[in-house]
Amino acid sequence: GPVKPPAWFAKAYGVEAAHVDELSEVLEKLGAKELLLLKGDPNRDSGLQLPEPSFPGKEKFTVSTQGSQILWDEINECRAVKDEEEVKLLQWVNDVSSSAHVETMRRMRGGQREHLAEATFKYQAALRGCFRVGYNCICGSGRRNAILHYGHAAEPNSEKAAPDSLRLLDMGAEYHGYTADVTCTFPVSGRFSDPQKVVYEAVWDAVQAVERRLRPGVSYKDMHR
């Protein structure tokens, strides 16, 4: 499609100005000598690190490593606190995700390939206005439910779901950078076996115990103990 001008990005993101090719010249006119770039610690989950931002003429300036780390930490802290409109948006994205999960569960059958759950969820979320997901869909079944982050390229949601197995679906719709993270576990047959019911109810009891204790001032880490 057509390339949008910098003025479009300035308006869309609510900033005073946006610069692309002329960024180096703008910084020189402002008298900038040292830059702070958005770069910091690797992702604690994947171990991957965000590439250092680059632009033509960057070599004319020095980059403050310490200052960039401080900027990284401050931006992360700002992102952790949501205003009222952001909370409403997150609620909507979670509502979309929950509805898509329900429709996905209704369509699952024994003998289906696991990835049909992923395809169904994405379709149902897109129908409701969310055309992307926030992370790789995890659509295990049976023993594969115990594989952490199952569903990535090396474990691609490709096996058949046995009729008597449990499905574990971890999928979240995303909208403009705001994502849900919803995990559901259910029996493919529609009815839990006795051992499956024992495990499911134990986990559900733990979830409810955490929710009863959550309130402002409670440490998130304490809820994992």
PDB file of C-alpha atoms in Angstrom:
ATOM      1  CA  GLY A   1       0.000   0.000   0.000  1.00  0.00           C
ATOM      2  CA  PRO A   2       0.997   3.684  -0.075  1.00  0.00           C
ATOM      3  CA  VAL A   3       3.778   4.779   2.261  1.00  0.00           C
ATOM      4  CA  LYS A   4       2.362   7.061   4.932  1.00  0.00           C
ATOM      5  CA  PRO A   5       4.126  10.408   5.511  1.00  0.00           C
ATOM      6  CA  PRO A   6       5.781  11.286   8.868  1.00  0.00           C
ATOM      7  CA  ALA A   7       2.864  13.610   9.704  1.00  0.00           C
ATOM      8  CA  TRP A   8       0.527  10.601   9.728  1.00  0.00           C
ATOM      9  CA  PHE A   9       2.678   8.824  12.315  1.00  0.00           C
ATOM     10  CA  ALA A  10       2.928  11.958  14.451  1.00  0.00           C
ATOM     11  CA  LYS A  11      -0.868  12.206  14.575  1.00  0.00           C
ATOM     12  CA  ALA A  12      -1.436   8.456  15.043  1.00  0.00           C
ATOM     13  CA  TYR A  13       0.987   8.197  17.955  1.00  0.00           C
ATOM     14  CA  GLY A  14       0.213  11.562  19.526  1.00  0.00           C
ATOM     15  CA  VAL A  15       3.734  12.994  19.297  1.00  0.00           C
ATOM     16  CA  GLU A  16       4.945  16.453  18.279  1.00  0.00           C
ATOM     17  CA  ALA A  17       6.842  15.261  15.220  1.00  0.00           C
ATOM     18  CA  ALA A  18       8.021  12.128  13.434  1.00  0.00           C
ATOM     19  CA  HIS A  19      11.211  11.819  11.370  1.00  0.00           C
ATOM     20  CA  VAL A  20      12.582   9.069   9.149  1.00  0.00           C
ATOM     21  CA  ASP A  21      15.226   9.732   6.485  1.00  0.00           C
ATOM     22  CA  GLU A  22      16.035  13.217   7.806  1.00  0.00           C
ATOM     23  CA  LEU A  23      16.524  12.116  11.441  1.00  0.00           C
ATOM     24  CA  SER A  24      20.288  12.685  11.426  1.00  0.00           C
ATOM     25  CA  GLU A  25      19.910  16.236  10.099  1.00  0.00           C
ATOM     26  CA  VAL A  26      17.210  17.053  12.649  1.00  0.00           C
ATOM     27  CA  LEU A  27      19.377  15.823  15.534  1.00  0.00           C
ATOM     28  CA  GLU A  28      22.347  17.872  14.312  1.00  0.00           C
ATOM     29  CA  LYS A  29      20.210  21.029  14.127  1.00  0.00           C
ATOM     30  CA  LEU A  30      19.109  20.389  17.707  1.00  0.00           C
ATOM     31  CA  GLY A  31      22.757  20.165  18.762  1.00  0.00           C
ATOM     32  CA  ALA A  32      22.558  16.539  19.835  1.00  0.00           C
ATOM     33  CA  LYS A  33      25.887  14.876  20.626  1.00  0.00           C
ATOM     34  CA  GLU A  34      24.892  11.795  22.622  1.00  0.00           C
ATOM     35  CA  LEU A  35      21.896   9.549  22.013  1.00  0.00           C
ATOM     36  CA  LEU A  36      19.754   7.296  24.154  1.00  0.00           C
ATOM     37  CA  LEU A  37      18.497   4.281  22.209  1.00  0.00           C
ATOM     38  CA  LEU A  38      15.811   1.800  23.159  1.00  0.00           C
ATOM     39  CA  LYS A  39      18.013  -1.187  23.916  1.00  0.00           C
ATOM     40  CA  GLY A  40      18.505  -3.223  27.053  1.00  0.00           C
ATOM     41  CA  ASP A  41      18.463  -6.653  28.635  1.00  0.00           C
ATOM     42  CA  PRO A  42      17.581  -9.776  26.598  1.00  0.00           C
ATOM     43  CA  ASN A  43      14.088 -11.195  26.887  1.00  0.00           C
ATOM     44  CA  ARG A  44      14.046 -13.390  29.986  1.00  0.00           C
ATOM     45  CA  ASP A  45      11.794 -15.915  28.263  1.00  0.00           C
ATOM     46  CA  SER A  46      13.355 -16.380  24.821  1.00  0.00           C
ATOM     47  CA  GLY A  47      16.849 -15.025  25.486  1.00  0.00           C
ATOM     48  CA  LEU A  48      16.518 -12.865  22.362  1.00  0.00           C
ATOM     49  CA  GLN A  49      17.626  -9.244  22.373  1.00  0.00           C
ATOM     50  CA  LEU A  50      16.018  -6.360  20.535  1.00  0.00           C
ATOM     51  CA  PRO A  51      18.340  -5.181  17.738  1.00  0.00           C
ATOM     52  CA  GLU A  52      19.881  -1.790  18.390  1.00  0.00           C
ATOM     53  CA  PRO A  53      17.963   0.925  16.510  1.00  0.00           C
ATOM     54  CA  SER A  54      19.817   2.261  13.483  1.00  0.00           C
ATOM     55  CA  PHE A  55      19.355   5.083  11.000  1.00  0.00           C
ATOM     56  CA  PRO A  56      21.457   6.800   8.296  1.00  0.00           C
ATOM     57  CA  GLY A  57      23.995   9.111   9.929  1.00  0.00           C
ATOM     58  CA  LYS A  58      23.911   7.415  13.321  1.00  0.00           C
ATOM     59  CA  GLU A  59      27.703   7.183  13.287  1.00  0.00           C
ATOM     60  CA  LYS A  60      27.898  10.975  13.779  1.00  0.00           C
ATOM     61  CA  PHE A  61      26.712  10.578  17.375  1.00  0.00           C
ATOM     62  CA  THR A  62      27.807   8.676  20.452  1.00  0.00           C
ATOM     63  CA  VAL A  63      25.435   6.304  22.192  1.00  0.00           C
ATOM     64  CA  SER A  64      25.195   6.267  25.972  1.00  0.00           C
ATOM     65  CA  THR A  65      25.046   2.618  27.080  1.00  0.00           C
ATOM     66  CA  GLN A  66      24.158   3.515  30.657  1.00  0.00           C
ATOM     67  CA  GLY A  67      21.588   6.095  29.599  1.00  0.00           C
ATOM     68  CA  SER A  68      20.043   3.691  27.109  1.00  0.00           C
ATOM     69  CA  GLN A  69      19.643   1.048  29.821  1.00  0.00           C
ATOM     70  CA  ILE A  70      17.947   3.593  32.080  1.00  0.00           C
ATOM     71  CA  LEU A  71      15.615   4.595  29.227  1.00  0.00           C
ATOM     72  CA  TRP A  72      14.841   0.904  28.634  1.00  0.00           C
ATOM     73  CA  ASP A  73      13.963   0.354  32.293  1.00  0.00           C
ATOM     74  CA  GLU A  74      11.823   3.495  32.486  1.00  0.00           C
ATOM     75  CA  ILE A  75       9.892   2.642  29.318  1.00  0.00           C
ATOM     76  CA  ASN A  76       9.217  -0.857  30.645  1.00  0.00           C
ATOM     77  CA  GLU A  77       7.976   0.616  33.924  1.00  0.00           C
ATOM     78  CA  CYS A  78       5.662   3.001  32.063  1.00  0.00           C
ATOM     79  CA  ARG A  79       4.250   0.136  30.012  1.00  0.00           C
ATOM     80  CA  ALA A  80       3.389  -1.789  33.177  1.00  0.00           C
ATOM     81  CA  VAL A  81       0.928   0.908  34.311  1.00  0.00           C
ATOM     82  CA  LYS A  82      -2.233   1.299  32.213  1.00  0.00           C
ATOM     83  CA  ASP A  83      -4.611   4.240  32.126  1.00  0.00           C
ATOM     84  CA  GLU A  84      -8.401   3.898  32.068  1.00  0.00           C
ATOM     85  CA  GLU A  85      -8.678   3.719  28.277  1.00  0.00           C
ATOM     86  CA  GLU A  86      -5.933   1.108  28.064  1.00  0.00           C
ATOM     87  CA  VAL A  87      -7.711  -1.019  30.656  1.00  0.00           C
ATOM     88  CA  LYS A  88     -10.904  -0.828  28.566  1.00  0.00           C
ATOM     89  CA  LEU A  89      -8.962  -1.890  25.479  1.00  0.00           C
ATOM     90  CA  LEU A  90      -7.364  -4.809  27.311  1.00  0.00           C
ATOM     91  CA  GLN A  91     -10.792  -5.879  28.562  1.00  0.00           C
ATOM     92  CA  TRP A  92     -12.108  -5.866  24.998  1.00  0.00           C
ATOM     93  CA  VAL A  93      -9.150  -7.880  23.690  1.00  0.00           C
ATOM     94  CA  ASN A  94      -9.681 -10.401  26.488  1.00  0.00           C
ATOM     95  CA  ASP A  95     -13.400 -10.588  25.688  1.00  0.00           C
ATOM     96  CA  VAL A  96     -12.572 -11.267  22.028  1.00  0.00           C
ATOM     97  CA  SER A  97     -10.064 -13.937  23.043  1.00  0.00           C
ATOM     98  CA  SER A  98     -12.506 -15.622  25.436  1.00  0.00           C
ATOM     99  CA  SER A  99     -15.236 -15.759  22.808  1.00  0.00           C
ATOM    100  CA  ALA A 100     -12.803 -17.142  20.237  1.00  0.00           C
ATOM    101  CA  HIS A 101     -11.683 -19.806  22.730  1.00  0.00           C
ATOM    102  CA  VAL A 102     -15.292 -20.873  23.361  1.00  0.00           C
ATOM    103  CA  GLU A 103     -15.991 -21.190  19.635  1.00  0.00           C
ATOM    104  CA  THR A 104     -12.756 -23.139  19.194  1.00  0.00           C
ATOM    105  CA  MET A 105     -13.629 -25.599  21.969  1.00  0.00           C
ATOM    106  CA  ARG A 106     -17.045 -26.193  20.406  1.00  0.00           C
ATOM    107  CA  ARG A 107     -15.433 -27.259  17.140  1.00  0.00           C
ATOM    108  CA  MET A 108     -12.728 -29.612  18.441  1.00  0.00           C
ATOM    109  CA  ARG A 109     -13.069 -33.345  17.773  1.00  0.00           C
ATOM    110  CA  GLY A 110     -10.930 -36.419  18.292  1.00  0.00           C
ATOM    111  CA  GLY A 111      -8.659 -37.249  15.352  1.00  0.00           C
ATOM    112  CA  GLN A 112      -8.228 -33.638  14.291  1.00  0.00           C
ATOM    113  CA  ARG A 113      -4.772 -32.166  13.860  1.00  0.00           C
ATOM    114  CA  GLU A 114      -3.831 -29.831  16.681  1.00  0.00           C
ATOM    115  CA  HIS A 115      -3.290 -26.876  14.355  1.00  0.00           C
ATOM    116  CA  LEU A 116      -6.998 -26.744  13.509  1.00  0.00           C
ATOM    117  CA  ALA A 117      -7.491 -25.172  16.939  1.00  0.00           C
ATOM    118  CA  GLU A 118      -4.980 -22.455  16.019  1.00  0.00           C
ATOM    119  CA  ALA A 119      -6.665 -21.806  12.672  1.00  0.00           C
ATOM    120  CA  THR A 120     -10.127 -21.689  14.267  1.00  0.00           C
ATOM    121  CA  PHE A 121      -9.043 -19.309  17.023  1.00  0.00           C
ATOM    122  CA  LYS A 122      -7.380 -16.894  14.608  1.00  0.00           C
ATOM    123  CA  TYR A 123     -10.437 -16.917  12.373  1.00  0.00           C
ATOM    124  CA  GLN A 124     -12.857 -16.344  15.251  1.00  0.00           C
ATOM    125  CA  ALA A 125     -10.699 -13.543  16.687  1.00  0.00           C
ATOM    126  CA  ALA A 126     -10.426 -11.890  13.269  1.00  0.00           C
ATOM    127  CA  LEU A 127     -14.215 -11.959  12.885  1.00  0.00           C
ATOM    128  CA  ARG A 128     -14.367  -9.930  16.095  1.00  0.00           C
ATOM    129  CA  GLY A 129     -11.816  -7.326  15.024  1.00  0.00           C
ATOM    130  CA  CYS A 130      -8.453  -8.750  16.115  1.00  0.00           C
ATOM    131  CA  PHE A 131      -6.435  -9.850  13.090  1.00  0.00           C
ATOM    132  CA  ARG A 132      -3.253 -10.782  14.959  1.00  0.00           C
ATOM    133  CA  VAL A 133      -2.239 -12.861  17.965  1.00  0.00           C
ATOM    134  CA  GLY A 134       0.153 -11.704  20.672  1.00  0.00           C
ATOM    135  CA  TYR A 135       2.359 -14.821  20.596  1.00  0.00           C
ATOM    136  CA  ASN A 136       2.666 -18.216  18.934  1.00  0.00           C
ATOM    137  CA  CYS A 137      -0.475 -20.254  19.543  1.00  0.00           C
ATOM    138  CA  ILE A 138       0.054 -23.230  21.862  1.00  0.00           C
ATOM    139  CA  CYS A 139      -2.366 -26.019  20.906  1.00  0.00           C
ATOM    140  CA  GLY A 140      -1.210 -29.208  22.574  1.00  0.00           C
ATOM    141  CA  SER A 141      -3.038 -32.428  23.286  1.00  0.00           C
ATOM    142  CA  GLY A 142      -2.303 -35.420  25.504  1.00  0.00           C
ATOM    143  CA  ARG A 143       1.313 -35.669  26.690  1.00  0.00           C
ATOM    144  CA  ARG A 144       2.275 -32.675  24.542  1.00  0.00           C
ATOM    145  CA  ASN A 145       0.331 -30.413  26.898  1.00  0.00           C
ATOM    146  CA  ALA A 146       3.322 -30.647  29.235  1.00  0.00           C
ATOM    147  CA  ILE A 147       5.788 -29.213  26.677  1.00  0.00           C
ATOM    148  CA  LEU A 148       6.570 -25.602  27.572  1.00  0.00           C
ATOM    149  CA  HIS A 149       5.722 -23.255  24.686  1.00  0.00           C
ATOM    150  CA  TYR A 150       4.645 -26.115  22.450  1.00  0.00           C
ATOM    151  CA  GLY A 151       3.520 -24.711  19.113  1.00  0.00           C
ATOM    152  CA  HIS A 152       6.675 -22.951  17.938  1.00  0.00           C
ATOM    153  CA  ALA A 153       8.480 -23.882  14.727  1.00  0.00           C
ATOM    154  CA  ALA A 154      10.135 -26.986  16.223  1.00  0.00           C
ATOM    155  CA  GLU A 155       6.861 -28.200  17.780  1.00  0.00           C
ATOM    156  CA  PRO A 156       4.258 -26.980  15.285  1.00  0.00           C
ATOM    157  CA  ASN A 157       0.855 -28.109  16.651  1.00  0.00           C
ATOM    158  CA  SER A 158       0.934 -30.897  14.092  1.00  0.00           C
ATOM    159  CA  GLU A 159      -0.131 -34.102  15.882  1.00  0.00           C
ATOM    160  CA  LYS A 160      -3.560 -35.719  16.011  1.00  0.00           C
ATOM    161  CA  ALA A 161      -5.637 -35.206  19.155  1.00  0.00           C
ATOM    162  CA  ALA A 162      -6.814 -38.513  20.622  1.00  0.00           C
ATOM    163  CA  PRO A 163     -10.558 -38.691  21.419  1.00  0.00           C
ATOM    164  CA  ASP A 164      -9.896 -39.393  25.125  1.00  0.00           C
ATOM    165  CA  SER A 165      -7.179 -36.735  25.572  1.00  0.00           C
ATOM    166  CA  LEU A 166      -7.143 -33.269  27.077  1.00  0.00           C
ATOM    167  CA  ARG A 167      -6.506 -30.223  24.914  1.00  0.00           C
ATOM    168  CA  LEU A 168      -4.468 -27.310  26.289  1.00  0.00           C
ATOM    169  CA  LEU A 169      -4.959 -24.157  24.231  1.00  0.00           C
ATOM    170  CA  ASP A 170      -2.910 -21.075  25.102  1.00  0.00           C
ATOM    171  CA  MET A 171      -3.825 -18.301  22.672  1.00  0.00           C
ATOM    172  CA  GLY A 172      -4.440 -14.579  22.888  1.00  0.00           C
ATOM    173  CA  ALA A 173      -5.773 -12.047  20.397  1.00  0.00           C
ATOM    174  CA  GLU A 174      -3.810  -8.810  19.904  1.00  0.00           C
ATOM    175  CA  TYR A 175      -4.894  -5.327  18.866  1.00  0.00           C
ATOM    176  CA  HIS A 176      -2.386  -2.537  18.215  1.00  0.00           C
ATOM    177  CA  GLY A 177       0.146  -3.967  20.657  1.00  0.00           C
ATOM    178  CA  TYR A 178      -2.384  -4.843  23.401  1.00  0.00           C
ATOM    179  CA  THR A 179      -2.698  -8.579  23.838  1.00  0.00           C
ATOM    180  CA  ALA A 180      -4.641 -11.096  25.880  1.00  0.00           C
ATOM    181  CA  ASP A 181      -3.100 -14.306  27.231  1.00  0.00           C
ATOM    182  CA  VAL A 182      -5.754 -16.965  27.816  1.00  0.00           C
ATOM    183  CA  THR A 183      -5.204 -20.667  28.522  1.00  0.00           C
ATOM    184  CA  CYS A 184      -7.994 -23.257  28.501  1.00  0.00           C
ATOM    185  CA  THR A 185      -7.869 -26.981  29.225  1.00  0.00           C
ATOM    186  CA  PHE A 186     -10.758 -29.252  28.287  1.00  0.00           C
ATOM    187  CA  PRO A 187     -11.475 -32.892  27.301  1.00  0.00           C
ATOM    188  CA  VAL A 188     -11.746 -33.588  23.590  1.00  0.00           C
ATOM    189  CA  SER A 189     -14.684 -35.921  24.258  1.00  0.00           C
ATOM    190  CA  GLY A 190     -16.560 -33.241  26.196  1.00  0.00           C
ATOM    191  CA  ARG A 191     -16.360 -35.172  29.479  1.00  0.00           C
ATOM    192  CA  PHE A 192     -13.465 -35.452  31.948  1.00  0.00           C
ATOM    193  CA  SER A 193     -12.246 -38.869  33.031  1.00  0.00           C
ATOM    194  CA  ASP A 194     -11.870 -39.256  36.814  1.00  0.00           C
ATOM    195  CA  PRO A 195      -8.061 -38.661  36.803  1.00  0.00           C
ATOM    196  CA  GLN A 196      -8.441 -35.708  34.441  1.00  0.00           C
ATOM    197  CA  LYS A 197     -11.108 -34.206  36.678  1.00  0.00           C
ATOM    198  CA  VAL A 198      -8.894 -34.475  39.767  1.00  0.00           C
ATOM    199  CA  VAL A 199      -6.032 -32.586  38.101  1.00  0.00           C
ATOM    200  CA  TYR A 200      -8.291 -29.981  36.502  1.00  0.00           C
ATOM    201  CA  GLU A 201     -10.092 -29.179  39.744  1.00  0.00           C
ATOM    202  CA  ALA A 202      -6.819 -28.950  41.683  1.00  0.00           C
ATOM    203  CA  VAL A 203      -5.501 -26.354  39.236  1.00  0.00           C
ATOM    204  CA  TRP A 204      -8.814 -24.484  39.221  1.00  0.00           C
ATOM    205  CA  ASP A 205      -8.829 -24.350  43.026  1.00  0.00           C
ATOM    206  CA  ALA A 206      -5.331 -22.823  42.909  1.00  0.00           C
ATOM    207  CA  VAL A 207      -6.451 -20.210  40.371  1.00  0.00           C
ATOM    208  CA  GLN A 208      -9.395 -19.200  42.532  1.00  0.00           C
ATOM    209  CA  ALA A 209      -7.199 -19.021  45.644  1.00  0.00           C
ATOM    210  CA  VAL A 210      -4.913 -16.551  43.850  1.00  0.00           C
ATOM    211  CA  GLU A 211      -7.840 -14.459  42.591  1.00  0.00           C
ATOM    212  CA  ARG A 212      -9.269 -14.191  46.103  1.00  0.00           C
ATOM    213  CA  ARG A 213      -5.980 -12.776  47.367  1.00  0.00           C
ATOM    214  CA  LEU A 214      -5.230 -10.358  44.548  1.00  0.00           C
ATOM    215  CA  ARG A 215      -5.600  -6.697  45.483  1.00  0.00           C
ATOM    216  CA  PRO A 216      -3.537  -3.497  45.215  1.00  0.00           C
ATOM    217  CA  GLY A 217      -0.270  -3.835  47.114  1.00  0.00           C
ATOM    218  CA  VAL A 218      -0.037  -7.627  46.863  1.00  0.00           C
ATOM    219  CA  SER A 219       3.229  -8.872  45.332  1.00  0.00           C
ATOM    220  CA  TYR A 220       2.752 -10.705  42.028  1.00  0.00           C
ATOM    221  CA  LYS A 221       5.646 -13.006  42.911  1.00  0.00           C
ATOM    222  CA  ASP A 222       3.969 -14.012  46.180  1.00  0.00           C
ATOM    223  CA  MET A 223       1.019 -15.337  44.196  1.00  0.00           C
ATOM    224  CA  HIS A 224       3.278 -17.983  42.640  1.00  0.00           C
ATOM    225  CA  ARG A 225       4.296 -19.546  45.960  1.00  0.00           C
TER     226      ARG A 225
END
